[in-house]
Coordinates of C-alpha atoms in Angstrom, one line a residue:
Chain A
X17 CA 33.5 -5.1 21.5
X18 CA 35.8 -6.5 19.0
X19 CA 39.4 -5.4 19.5
X20 CA 39.7 -4.1 15.9
X21 CA 36.7 -2.0 15.3
X22 CA 35.8 -2.0 11.6
X23 CA 33.4 0.8 10.8
X24 CA 31.0 -0.1 8.0
X25 CA 28.5 2.7 8.4
X26 CA 29.1 6.2 9.2
X27 CA 26.3 8.8 9.4
X28 CA 27.7 12.4 9.3
X29 CA 25.7 15.4 10.4
X30 CA 22.5 14.2 8.5
X31 CA 19.5 16.4 8.6
X32 CA 16.0 16.1 7.0
X33 CA 13.6 19.0 7.0
X34 CA 10.1 18.4 5.7
X35 CA 8.5 21.5 4.1
X36 CA 5.2 22.7 5.4
X37 CA 3.2 24.0 2.5
X38 CA 0.1 26.0 2.0
X39 CA -2.0 26.1 -1.2
X40 CA -2.9 23.3 -3.7
X41 CA -1.9 24.7 -7.1
X42 CA 0.6 27.3 -6.1
X43 CA 2.4 25.9 -3.1
X44 CA 4.2 28.2 -1.0
X45 CA 6.6 27.0 1.9
X46 CA 5.5 28.4 5.2
X47 CA 7.8 26.5 7.4
X48 CA 9.9 23.4 8.0
X49 CA 9.6 20.3 10.3
X50 CA 13.0 19.6 11.4
X51 CA 12.5 15.8 11.8
X52 CA 16.3 14.9 11.9
X53 CA 18.7 17.8 12.5
X54 CA 22.4 17.0 12.4
X55 CA 22.8 13.5 13.6
X56 CA 26.2 11.7 13.5
X57 CA 27.2 8.2 14.7
X58 CA 29.0 5.1 13.3
X59 CA 28.4 1.4 13.2
X60 CA 30.9 -1.3 13.3
X61 CA 30.8 -4.7 11.8
X62 CA 28.7 -7.0 14.0
X63 CA 27.7 -4.1 16.3
X64 CA 24.3 -3.1 17.5
X65 CA 23.6 0.7 17.9
X66 CA 20.3 1.2 19.7
X67 CA 18.4 4.5 19.1
X68 CA 15.9 5.6 21.6
X69 CA 13.6 8.5 22.0
X70 CA 10.0 9.5 22.4
X71 CA 7.5 9.3 19.4
X72 CA 8.1 12.0 16.9
X73 CA 11.8 12.6 17.8
X74 CA 13.0 11.5 14.3
X75 CA 13.9 7.9 14.8
X76 CA 12.1 6.5 11.9
X77 CA 13.1 9.4 9.6
X78 CA 16.7 8.5 10.4
X79 CA 16.1 4.9 9.5
X80 CA 14.4 6.0 6.2
X81 CA 17.5 8.2 5.4
X82 CA 19.8 5.3 6.1
X83 CA 17.7 3.2 3.8
X84 CA 17.8 5.9 1.2
X85 CA 13.9 6.2 1.2
X86 CA 14.3 9.9 1.9
X87 CA 16.8 12.4 0.6
X88 CA 18.6 14.3 3.3
X89 CA 18.5 18.1 3.5
X90 CA 22.2 18.0 4.4
X91 CA 24.8 15.6 5.6
X92 CA 26.0 12.2 4.4
X93 CA 25.8 8.5 5.1
X94 CA 28.8 6.5 4.1
X95 CA 28.7 2.7 3.5
X96 CA 32.2 1.4 3.6
X97 CA 33.4 5.0 2.9
X98 CA 31.1 5.7 -0.1
X99 CA 28.4 8.3 0.2
X100 CA 25.1 6.4 -0.4
X101 CA 23.4 9.5 -1.6
X102 CA 25.9 10.0 -4.4
X103 CA 25.7 6.5 -5.6
X104 CA 24.6 5.7 -9.2
X105 CA 21.9 3.1 -9.9
X106 CA 24.1 0.2 -10.2
X107 CA 26.0 0.9 -6.9
X108 CA 22.7 1.5 -5.3
X109 CA 21.4 -1.9 -6.3
X110 CA 24.6 -3.4 -4.7
X111 CA 23.9 -1.3 -1.6
X112 CA 20.5 -2.7 -1.2
X113 CA 22.0 -6.0 -0.9
X114 CA 24.1 -4.9 2.1
X115 CA 21.6 -2.8 4.1
X116 CA 18.1 -4.1 4.7
X117 CA 15.3 -3.2 7.1
X118 CA 12.8 -4.9 9.2
X119 CA 9.8 -2.8 9.6
X120 CA 7.7 -2.0 12.6
X121 CA 4.2 -3.3 11.7
X122 CA 4.2 -6.9 10.6
X123 CA 0.6 -6.5 9.5
X124 CA 1.3 -3.9 6.9
X125 CA 4.8 -4.7 5.8
X126 CA 3.8 -7.9 3.9
X127 CA 1.8 -7.6 0.7
X128 CA -1.5 -9.3 1.5
X129 CA -1.8 -10.7 -2.1
X130 CA 1.5 -12.5 -2.3
X131 CA 2.4 -15.8 -0.8
X132 CA 5.1 -16.2 1.7
X133 CA 7.2 -17.8 -1.0
X134 CA 6.7 -14.9 -3.3
X135 CA 7.4 -12.4 -0.6
X136 CA 10.7 -13.9 0.6
X137 CA 11.6 -14.9 -3.0
X138 CA 11.3 -11.3 -4.3
X139 CA 14.7 -10.3 -3.4
X140 CA 16.0 -13.0 -5.6
X141 CA 13.8 -12.0 -8.4
X142 CA 15.1 -8.4 -8.2
X143 CA 18.7 -9.4 -7.8
X144 CA 18.7 -12.3 -10.2
X145 CA 22.3 -13.1 -9.9
X146 CA 22.1 -13.9 -6.2
X147 CA 20.3 -17.2 -6.7
X148 CA 19.7 -19.1 -10.0
X149 CA 16.1 -19.6 -10.7
X150 CA 15.8 -23.3 -10.0
X151 CA 17.4 -22.8 -6.7
X152 CA 15.1 -20.1 -5.4
X153 CA 12.4 -22.3 -3.9
X154 CA 14.9 -24.1 -1.9
X155 CA 16.6 -20.9 -0.7
X156 CA 13.3 -19.5 0.5
X157 CA 12.5 -22.7 2.3
X158 CA 16.0 -22.6 4.0
X159 CA 15.3 -18.9 5.0
X160 CA 11.9 -19.9 6.5
X161 CA 13.5 -22.7 8.4
X162 CA 16.3 -20.5 9.6
X163 CA 14.0 -17.9 11.1
X164 CA 11.9 -20.6 12.8
X165 CA 9.0 -21.1 10.4
X166 CA 7.7 -24.3 8.8
X167 CA 9.3 -24.4 5.3
X168 CA 6.1 -26.2 4.1
X169 CA 4.1 -23.1 4.7
X170 CA 5.8 -21.5 1.7
X171 CA 2.6 -21.1 -0.3
X172 CA 0.5 -19.6 2.5
X173 CA -0.6 -16.0 2.6
X174 CA 0.4 -13.5 5.3
X175 CA -3.0 -13.4 6.9
X176 CA -2.6 -17.0 7.9
X177 CA 0.2 -16.2 10.3
X178 CA 0.2 -14.5 13.6
X179 CA 2.1 -11.3 14.4
X180 CA 5.2 -12.9 15.6
X181 CA 5.3 -15.3 12.6
X182 CA 4.8 -12.3 10.2
X183 CA 7.6 -10.5 11.7
X184 CA 9.8 -13.6 11.2
X185 CA 8.7 -13.6 7.6
X186 CA 9.8 -9.8 7.4
X187 CA 13.2 -10.8 8.9
X188 CA 13.5 -13.6 6.5
X189 CA 12.9 -11.2 3.7
X190 CA 15.5 -8.8 4.9
X191 CA 18.0 -11.7 5.3
X192 CA 17.5 -13.1 1.8
X193 CA 20.3 -11.0 0.2
X194 CA 22.7 -11.7 3.0
X195 CA 23.0 -8.0 4.1
X196 CA 25.8 -6.7 6.5
X197 CA 23.5 -4.3 8.1
X198 CA 19.9 -4.6 9.2
X199 CA 18.0 -1.5 10.3
X200 CA 15.3 -2.5 12.7
X201 CA 12.6 0.1 13.1
X202 CA 10.7 -0.8 16.3
X203 CA 10.7 -4.5 15.1
X204 CA 8.9 -5.7 18.2
X205 CA 6.8 -2.8 19.4
X206 CA 3.7 -4.1 17.6
X207 CA 4.1 -7.6 19.1
X208 CA 3.0 -9.2 22.4
X209 CA 5.5 -9.2 25.1
X210 CA 6.0 -13.0 25.1
X211 CA 6.5 -12.9 21.2
X212 CA 8.8 -9.9 21.5
X213 CA 11.4 -12.0 23.5
X214 CA 11.3 -14.7 20.8
X215 CA 11.8 -12.1 18.0
X216 CA 14.7 -10.4 19.9
X217 CA 16.4 -13.8 20.5
X218 CA 16.0 -14.7 16.9
X219 CA 17.7 -11.4 16.0
X220 CA 20.5 -12.0 18.5
X221 CA 21.0 -15.5 17.1
X222 CA 21.2 -14.2 13.5
X223 CA 23.7 -11.6 14.6
X224 CA 26.0 -14.2 16.2
X225 CA 25.7 -16.6 13.2
X226 CA 25.9 -14.1 10.4
X227 CA 27.9 -11.2 11.9
X228 CA 25.2 -8.8 11.2
X229 CA 25.3 -5.1 12.3
X230 CA 22.0 -3.7 13.6
X231 CA 20.6 -0.2 14.0
X232 CA 17.9 -1.0 16.5
X233 CA 15.3 1.7 16.9
X234 CA 12.9 1.4 19.7
X235 CA 11.1 3.4 22.4
X236 CA 11.4 0.5 24.9
X237 CA 14.5 1.1 27.0
X238 CA 14.8 -2.4 28.3
X239 CA 14.7 -4.1 25.0
X240 CA 17.3 -1.7 23.6
X241 CA 19.5 -2.3 26.7
X242 CA 19.1 -6.0 26.1
X243 CA 20.3 -6.0 22.5
X244 CA 22.6 -2.9 22.1
X245 CA 26.3 -2.5 22.4
X246 CA 25.9 1.2 22.2
X247 CA 22.9 3.4 22.6
X248 CA 22.1 6.9 21.1
X249 CA 19.3 8.9 22.8
X250 CA 17.5 11.2 20.6
X251 CA 15.4 14.3 21.5
X252 CA 13.7 16.5 18.8
X253 CA 15.8 15.3 15.8
X254 CA 19.1 15.5 17.7
X255 CA 21.2 12.9 19.5
X256 CA 21.6 14.2 23.1
X257 CA 23.7 11.4 24.4
X258 CA 25.6 8.5 23.0
X259 CA 27.6 5.9 24.6
X260 CA 28.0 2.2 25.3
X261 CA 25.2 0.3 27.0
X262 CA 26.9 0.7 30.3
X263 CA 27.5 4.3 30.0
X264 CA 24.0 5.2 29.0
X265 CA 22.2 3.0 31.4
X266 CA 24.7 3.1 34.3
X267 CA 26.2 6.7 34.0
X268 CA 23.9 8.9 32.2
X269 CA 25.0 12.6 32.2
X270 CA 22.3 14.2 30.1
X271 CA 19.1 15.2 32.1
X272 CA 17.0 13.8 29.3
X273 CA 18.4 10.4 29.5
X274 CA 18.1 10.4 33.1
X275 CA 14.5 11.3 33.0
X276 CA 13.8 8.6 30.4
X277 CA 15.6 6.0 32.5
X278 CA 13.7 7.0 35.6
X279 CA 10.5 6.1 33.8
X280 CA 11.4 2.6 33.2
X281 CA 9.1 0.4 35.3
X282 CA 11.0 -1.5 38.1
X283 CA 9.5 -4.9 38.8
X284 CA 11.2 -5.2 42.3
X285 CA 9.0 -3.3 44.8
X286 CA 11.7 -2.7 47.4
X287 CA 14.1 -1.2 44.6
X288 CA 11.1 0.8 43.4
X289 CA 10.8 2.4 46.8
X290 CA 14.3 3.8 46.6
X291 CA 14.5 4.9 43.1
X292 CA 14.8 8.4 41.9
X293 CA 11.7 9.4 39.8
X294 CA 12.1 12.5 37.6
X295 CA 8.9 13.8 36.2
X296 CA 9.2 15.9 33.1
X297 CA 6.8 18.8 32.8
X298 CA 5.1 19.8 29.5
X299 CA 5.1 18.3 26.1
X300 CA 7.8 17.8 23.4
X301 CA 7.9 21.2 21.6
X302 CA 6.9 21.1 18.0
X303 CA 9.9 20.1 15.6
X304 CA 8.6 22.9 13.3
X305 CA 9.5 25.4 15.8
X306 CA 12.2 24.0 18.1
X307 CA 13.4 26.1 21.1
X308 CA 16.6 28.1 20.7
X309 CA 19.8 26.9 22.2
X310 CA 19.4 23.6 23.9
X311 CA 16.3 21.9 22.6
X312 CA 15.5 20.2 25.9
X313 CA 15.7 23.4 28.0
X314 CA 11.9 23.9 28.0
X315 CA 11.4 20.8 30.1
X316 CA 14.8 20.8 32.0
X317 CA 15.0 21.5 35.6
X318 CA 18.5 22.7 35.2
X319 CA 17.9 25.3 32.5
X320 CA 19.9 28.5 32.9
X321 CA 20.1 31.5 30.6
X322 CA 23.0 29.9 28.6
X323 CA 20.8 27.1 27.7
X324 CA 18.6 29.5 25.7
X325 CA 21.5 31.3 24.1
X326 CA 24.0 28.5 23.2
X327 CA 23.4 25.1 21.9
X328 CA 25.3 22.5 23.9
X329 CA 27.7 20.6 21.6
X330 CA 27.7 16.8 21.8
X331 CA 31.0 16.2 23.5
X332 CA 32.8 14.1 26.1
X333 CA 31.9 15.4 29.6
X334 CA 33.9 15.9 32.7
X335 CA 31.5 13.8 34.7
X336 CA 32.0 10.9 32.3
X337 CA 33.9 10.7 29.1
X338 CA 31.1 9.5 26.8
X339 CA 29.4 12.1 24.5
X340 CA 26.6 14.1 25.9
X341 CA 25.0 17.4 24.9
X342 CA 24.4 19.4 28.0
X343 CA 25.9 22.5 29.6
X344 CA 25.4 21.1 33.0
X345 CA 26.1 17.4 32.5
X346 CA 26.7 15.4 35.7
X347 CA 26.2 11.8 36.8
X348 CA 23.1 10.9 38.3
X349 CA 22.4 7.3 39.3
X350 CA 18.8 6.5 38.2
X351 CA 18.6 2.7 37.6
X352 CA 20.4 -0.2 39.2
Chain B
X6 CA 9.6 -23.5 17.0
X7 CA 6.6 -22.0 15.3
X8 CA 4.2 -24.3 17.0
X9 CA 3.1 -22.2 19.9
X10 CA 1.8 -19.5 17.5
X11 CA 0.4 -21.9 15.2
X12 CA -3.1 -22.1 16.8
X13 CA -4.2 -18.7 15.7
X14 CA -3.8 -19.3 12.1
X15 CA -6.8 -20.1 9.7
X16 CA -9.3 -19.7 12.5
X17 CA -11.2 -17.1 10.5
X18 CA -10.7 -15.6 7.1
X19 CA -8.9 -12.3 7.7
X20 CA -8.0 -10.8 4.5
X21 CA -10.3 -8.3 2.8
X22 CA -11.0 -10.5 -0.2
X23 CA -11.8 -13.5 2.0
X24 CA -14.2 -11.5 4.2
X25 CA -15.8 -10.0 1.1
X26 CA -16.5 -13.5 -0.3
X27 CA -17.8 -14.6 2.9
X28 CA -20.2 -11.8 2.8
X29 CA -21.1 -12.2 -0.8
X30 CA -21.9 -15.9 -0.5
X31 CA -24.7 -14.8 2.0
X32 CA -26.1 -12.1 -0.1
X33 CA -29.2 -13.0 -2.2
X34 CA -28.8 -9.8 -4.2
X35 CA -25.3 -11.0 -5.4
X36 CA -26.7 -14.5 -6.4
X37 CA -29.8 -13.0 -8.1
X38 CA -27.6 -10.6 -10.1
X39 CA -25.1 -13.2 -10.9
X40 CA -27.5 -15.6 -12.3
X41 CA -29.2 -13.0 -14.5
X42 CA -25.7 -11.7 -15.7
X43 CA -24.5 -15.3 -16.5
X44 CA -27.8 -16.0 -18.3
X45 CA -27.6 -12.9 -20.4
X46 CA -24.0 -13.4 -21.2
X47 CA -25.0 -17.0 -22.4
X48 CA -27.8 -15.6 -24.5
X49 CA -25.5 -13.0 -26.0
X50 CA -22.8 -15.5 -26.8
X51 CA -25.1 -18.2 -28.3
X52 CA -28.6 -16.7 -29.2
X53 CA -29.0 -19.6 -31.5
X54 CA -29.4 -21.8 -28.6
X55 CA -32.3 -20.0 -27.2
X56 CA -34.3 -19.5 -30.6
X57 CA -34.2 -21.3 -33.8
X58 CA -36.1 -18.5 -35.6
X59 CA -34.3 -16.0 -37.8
X60 CA -34.6 -12.5 -36.2
X61 CA -34.2 -11.0 -39.7
X62 CA -36.9 -13.0 -41.4
X63 CA -39.7 -10.4 -41.1
X64 CA -42.8 -10.5 -43.0
X65 CA -45.7 -7.9 -42.9
X66 CA -48.2 -10.9 -43.0
X67 CA -47.3 -11.4 -39.3
X68 CA -47.7 -7.8 -38.4
X69 CA -48.6 -7.6 -34.6
X70 CA -49.4 -11.2 -34.8
X71 CA -50.0 -13.0 -31.4
X72 CA -47.5 -15.4 -29.8
X73 CA -46.9 -18.7 -31.6
X74 CA -44.7 -21.8 -30.8
X75 CA -41.8 -20.2 -32.7
X76 CA -42.5 -16.7 -31.4
X77 CA -43.6 -16.7 -27.6
X78 CA -43.5 -12.9 -27.5
X79 CA -45.5 -12.5 -30.7
X80 CA -44.7 -10.3 -33.7
X81 CA -43.8 -6.6 -34.1
X82 CA -44.9 -3.8 -36.4
X83 CA -42.6 -5.2 -39.2
X84 CA -43.8 -8.7 -38.7
X85 CA -40.5 -9.7 -37.0
X86 CA -40.3 -12.3 -34.3
X87 CA -40.1 -10.3 -31.1
X88 CA -38.5 -13.2 -29.0
X89 CA -35.8 -13.9 -31.7
X90 CA -35.0 -10.2 -32.0
X91 CA -34.8 -9.8 -28.2
X92 CA -32.4 -12.8 -27.9
X93 CA -30.2 -11.6 -30.7
X94 CA -30.5 -7.9 -29.4
X95 CA -28.8 -9.1 -26.2
X96 CA -25.6 -9.6 -28.1
X97 CA -25.1 -6.1 -29.3
X98 CA -26.0 -4.7 -25.8
X99 CA -23.6 -7.0 -24.0
X100 CA -20.9 -6.5 -26.7
X101 CA -21.2 -2.7 -26.5
X102 CA -21.2 -2.8 -22.7
X103 CA -18.2 -5.2 -22.5
X104 CA -16.0 -3.5 -25.0
X105 CA -16.8 0.1 -23.8
X106 CA -16.0 -0.9 -20.2
X107 CA -13.0 -2.8 -21.1
X108 CA -11.6 0.2 -22.9
X109 CA -12.7 2.6 -20.2
X110 CA -11.0 0.3 -17.7
X111 CA -7.8 0.1 -19.7
X112 CA -7.6 3.9 -20.0
X113 CA -8.6 4.4 -16.2
X114 CA -6.1 1.9 -15.0
X115 CA -3.2 3.3 -17.1
X116 CA -3.9 7.0 -16.4
X117 CA -5.1 6.5 -12.8
X118 CA -1.9 4.5 -12.0
X119 CA 0.3 7.1 -13.7
X120 CA -1.4 10.0 -11.8
X121 CA -1.5 8.3 -8.4
X122 CA 2.0 6.7 -8.7
X123 CA 4.0 9.6 -10.0
X124 CA 2.0 12.5 -8.4
X125 CA 3.4 16.0 -8.8
X126 CA 2.7 17.7 -12.2
X127 CA 1.8 14.4 -13.8
X128 CA -1.1 14.1 -11.4
X129 CA -2.1 17.6 -11.7
X130 CA -2.1 17.5 -15.5
X131 CA -4.0 14.1 -15.7
X132 CA -6.4 15.0 -12.9
X133 CA -7.4 18.3 -14.6
X134 CA -7.9 16.7 -18.0
X135 CA -9.9 14.0 -16.3
X136 CA -12.1 16.7 -14.7
X137 CA -12.6 18.3 -18.2
X138 CA -13.8 15.1 -19.7
X139 CA -15.9 14.2 -16.7
X140 CA -17.7 17.5 -17.0
X141 CA -18.9 16.7 -20.5
X142 CA -22.4 15.1 -20.4
X143 CA -22.0 11.6 -21.6
X144 CA -25.0 11.3 -23.8
X145 CA -24.5 14.7 -25.4
X146 CA -20.9 14.1 -26.2
X147 CA -21.7 10.6 -27.6
X148 CA -24.4 12.0 -29.9
X149 CA -21.9 14.5 -31.2
X150 CA -19.2 12.1 -31.7
X151 CA -21.3 9.5 -33.4
X152 CA -22.9 12.1 -35.6
X153 CA -19.5 13.2 -36.7
X154 CA -18.5 9.5 -37.3
X155 CA -21.5 8.7 -39.4
X156 CA -21.2 12.1 -41.3
X157 CA -17.6 11.3 -42.2
X158 CA -18.7 8.0 -43.6
X159 CA -17.6 5.9 -40.7
X160 CA -19.9 3.0 -39.8
X161 CA -21.9 3.2 -36.6
X162 CA -21.6 -0.4 -35.5
X163 CA -21.0 -2.0 -32.3
X164 CA -17.3 -1.0 -32.4
X165 CA -17.8 2.7 -32.9
X166 CA -20.5 2.9 -30.2
X167 CA -18.4 1.0 -27.8
X168 CA -15.4 3.2 -28.6
X169 CA -17.3 6.4 -28.1
X170 CA -18.7 5.3 -24.8
X171 CA -15.4 3.9 -23.7
X172 CA -13.5 7.1 -24.5
X173 CA -16.0 9.2 -22.7
X174 CA -16.7 6.9 -19.8
X175 CA -13.3 6.4 -18.1
X176 CA -13.0 9.4 -15.9
X177 CA -15.0 8.1 -12.9
X178 CA -13.0 4.9 -12.8
X179 CA -9.8 6.6 -13.2
X180 CA -10.5 8.8 -10.2
X181 CA -11.1 5.7 -8.2
X182 CA -8.0 4.0 -9.4
X183 CA -5.8 7.1 -8.7
X184 CA -7.1 7.3 -5.1
X185 CA -6.6 3.7 -4.4
X186 CA -3.1 3.8 -5.9
X187 CA -2.3 6.8 -3.7
X188 CA -3.3 4.9 -0.6
X189 CA -1.7 1.6 -1.6
X190 CA 1.6 3.4 -2.5
X191 CA 1.9 4.5 1.2
X192 CA 1.7 1.1 2.3
X193 CA 4.7 -0.5 4.2
X194 CA 5.0 -3.4 1.8
X195 CA 5.6 -1.0 -1.1
X196 CA 8.4 0.7 1.0
X197 CA 9.8 -2.7 1.7
X198 CA 9.8 -3.6 -2.0
X199 CA 11.6 -0.3 -2.7
X200 CA 14.2 -1.1 -0.2
X201 CA 14.9 -4.4 -1.8
X202 CA 15.7 -2.4 -4.9
X203 CA 12.5 -3.1 -6.9
X204 CA 11.9 -0.8 -9.8
X205 CA 8.8 1.2 -10.6
X206 CA 7.4 -1.1 -13.0
X207 CA 7.7 -4.1 -10.5
X208 CA 6.1 -1.9 -7.6
X209 CA 3.2 -0.9 -9.8
X210 CA 2.4 -4.3 -11.2
X211 CA 3.1 -6.6 -8.4
X212 CA 2.4 -4.5 -5.3
X213 CA 0.1 -1.6 -6.1
X214 CA -2.2 -2.9 -8.9
X215 CA -3.4 -6.1 -7.2
X216 CA -4.1 -4.1 -4.1
X217 CA -5.8 -1.2 -5.8
X218 CA -8.0 -3.1 -8.2
X219 CA -11.0 -4.0 -6.2
X220 CA -12.7 -0.6 -6.0
X221 CA -12.3 0.2 -9.6
X222 CA -13.7 -3.2 -10.6
X223 CA -16.8 -2.3 -8.6
X224 CA -17.2 1.0 -10.5
X225 CA -16.6 -0.6 -13.8
X226 CA -19.4 -3.2 -13.1
X227 CA -21.8 -0.6 -12.3
X228 CA -20.5 1.3 -15.4
X229 CA -21.3 -1.7 -17.6
X230 CA -24.9 -1.4 -16.6
X231 CA -25.1 2.3 -17.5
X232 CA -23.2 1.8 -20.7
X233 CA -25.8 -0.7 -21.8
X234 CA -28.6 1.7 -21.0
X235 CA -26.8 4.6 -22.8
X236 CA -26.2 2.4 -25.9
X237 CA -30.0 1.6 -25.9
X238 CA -30.8 5.4 -25.5
X239 CA -28.5 6.1 -28.5
X240 CA -30.1 3.4 -30.7
X241 CA -33.5 4.6 -29.6
X242 CA -32.6 8.1 -30.8
X243 CA -31.4 6.6 -34.0
X244 CA -27.7 7.4 -33.4
X245 CA -26.3 4.3 -32.0
X246 CA -26.6 0.9 -33.8
X247 CA -28.4 1.3 -37.1
X248 CA -30.7 -1.3 -38.7
X249 CA -30.0 -4.0 -39.9
X250 CA -28.2 -4.4 -36.6
X251 CA -30.5 -5.7 -34.0
X252 CA -30.6 -4.0 -30.7
X253 CA -33.0 -3.6 -27.8
X254 CA -32.9 0.2 -28.2
X255 CA -33.7 0.0 -31.9
X256 CA -36.5 -2.4 -31.3
X257 CA -38.0 0.0 -28.6
X258 CA -37.8 2.8 -31.2
X259 CA -39.5 0.8 -33.9
X260 CA -42.4 -0.2 -31.8
X261 CA -42.7 2.9 -29.6
X262 CA -45.4 4.6 -31.7
X263 CA -47.6 1.5 -31.4
X264 CA -47.6 1.2 -27.6
X265 CA -51.3 1.6 -27.4
X266 CA -52.3 -1.0 -30.0
X267 CA -49.5 -3.6 -29.2
X268 CA -47.5 -3.0 -26.1
X269 CA -45.7 -6.4 -26.3
X270 CA -43.2 -5.7 -28.9
X271 CA -42.1 -2.7 -26.9
X272 CA -42.2 -4.0 -23.5
X273 CA -40.2 -7.2 -24.0
X274 CA -37.0 -5.6 -25.1
X275 CA -37.5 -2.8 -22.7
X276 CA -38.0 -5.2 -19.9
X277 CA -34.8 -7.2 -20.9
X278 CA -32.9 -4.0 -21.1
X279 CA -34.2 -2.9 -17.5
X280 CA -33.3 -6.2 -16.0
X281 CA -29.8 -6.2 -17.6
X282 CA -28.9 -2.8 -16.4
X283 CA -30.3 -3.6 -13.0
X284 CA -28.4 -6.8 -12.8
X285 CA -25.1 -5.2 -13.4
X286 CA -25.7 -2.4 -11.1
X287 CA -26.9 -4.8 -8.3
X288 CA -23.9 -7.0 -8.8
X289 CA -21.4 -3.9 -8.6
X290 CA -23.4 -2.6 -5.5
X291 CA -23.2 -6.1 -3.8
X292 CA -19.5 -6.3 -4.4
X293 CA -19.0 -2.8 -3.3
X294 CA -20.9 -3.5 0.0
X295 CA -18.8 -6.6 0.6
X296 CA -15.6 -4.7 0.0
X297 CA -16.4 -1.7 2.1
X298 CA -14.8 -2.1 5.5
X299 CA -17.2 0.4 7.0
X300 CA -20.1 -1.8 6.3
X301 CA -18.8 -4.5 8.5

């Protein structure tokens, strides 16, 4: 990591509860889905923070909160020390230039009725002061070239491209305004494995050349390990463990992280024979009615009465100094 | 760098519109309906090209006279040229149909978009008022409205009939627009535009409208047929277009009493009317089938 860490994004204790309502005309709230429940982390310039977790653990809601597509139930997100949820319209427009997102599904994230030129040129039309009108076509072609697409395909439609090419179009659109941060919400999970590597390499090249910071959301642990400087593991709307890539993959202390890592397929058969497989029982509890105390206790083999009564704080552990939220945190070596 | 993925492009049309056009080109119903519609619009626009006779030059000397070189369909009860009147009658039918549909479409798109896009109380308000208007029988309401118009001295020409039918006919299309706006609004590319900082206007016009238009256009095409039928019904009842305006409904009314002695003057305009209505409904149906993903 860079010697002087310059934080550009800080997420503080953010939470988003979605109301569960009943009735059509007179709606009454009968409960809440706690999609994200008190998540904090920060992101430095040029850094990649990976966010991993099972489906439904709140990863995408977290991304939508950072993009200001949802309003939080509580908590703040600071971009360069300014709360993004308190920003007036003009500041928000400037914020949009600095934080962009690459979406998961390249088949639905591009408007089928617009040409590639219109899709990538739209940021310039919305933020007219970024590029003068006559310059836009050239800028769009530069972007196409930059993400590895043929600049002559500017007037083609999205359906004329393959999934990997479409994801490149999405990346070019996110890059158009020269953002400082790109939130990648499972950017490769909809792609073939061979194409995944190409897109990941593209993202890494862009980071090196443009100094981008990424928030990289995925459920594929190997992909996250490859690209991330730091990794946050989420379970049921909370971060259960966060640390550098080495700490999370080499010295995990939270049982959930250990279980996740033990599920990663190992290609080497001899190594596979020796590894420590942890099988989790049961399903993820409903986020509408999460367990008391530690949220993982219903599936944890270490659970004791204290886990029901007290929620473990996310703190540095004796076993290893990175942050982990478990009463019985201890090292367990699961992957090489 | 893009070459390894290149081979998959353009192999087969994959967008919905391209697929739909691929289906439509192979649909005989689509072609038959299109040809009839184009021919009728041609007749309506330039009736003088299809007949040199004056539809208003009627003489009782020719009452129920048989077909002649100028009048291939013969003459009616007033001694008017049935062929000329049928050609000129197409104009009012098509005009009423187009204007009423255009008006209904404009209202439907504006209100359906507002309801679907903004949701919440705006949606509730618009949807419920839409339900109220949709629950009024079209013909009955049109009779009442047109009666009022003529009683207060207003003219009952093409415009007032078109206005009446447009004002009463929009709810069905508005419902369709609303539901397709709601589904388009949740698409990822709409979220992407929002994240770029696009305003509501841009999102509605550039992203939602083009992707929500197809189903409403189908409904409006079918509506065009029913509007023409309703106009003819109103004119037949003597409430729609009034003489000296020439309309199929009016001609049917004029000649309906003499169906046993001379069926021709009744059957020709009635036949044209039926074919026109059928053509628009078939056209809309063919387009709907082509656009319906469940049909493929």
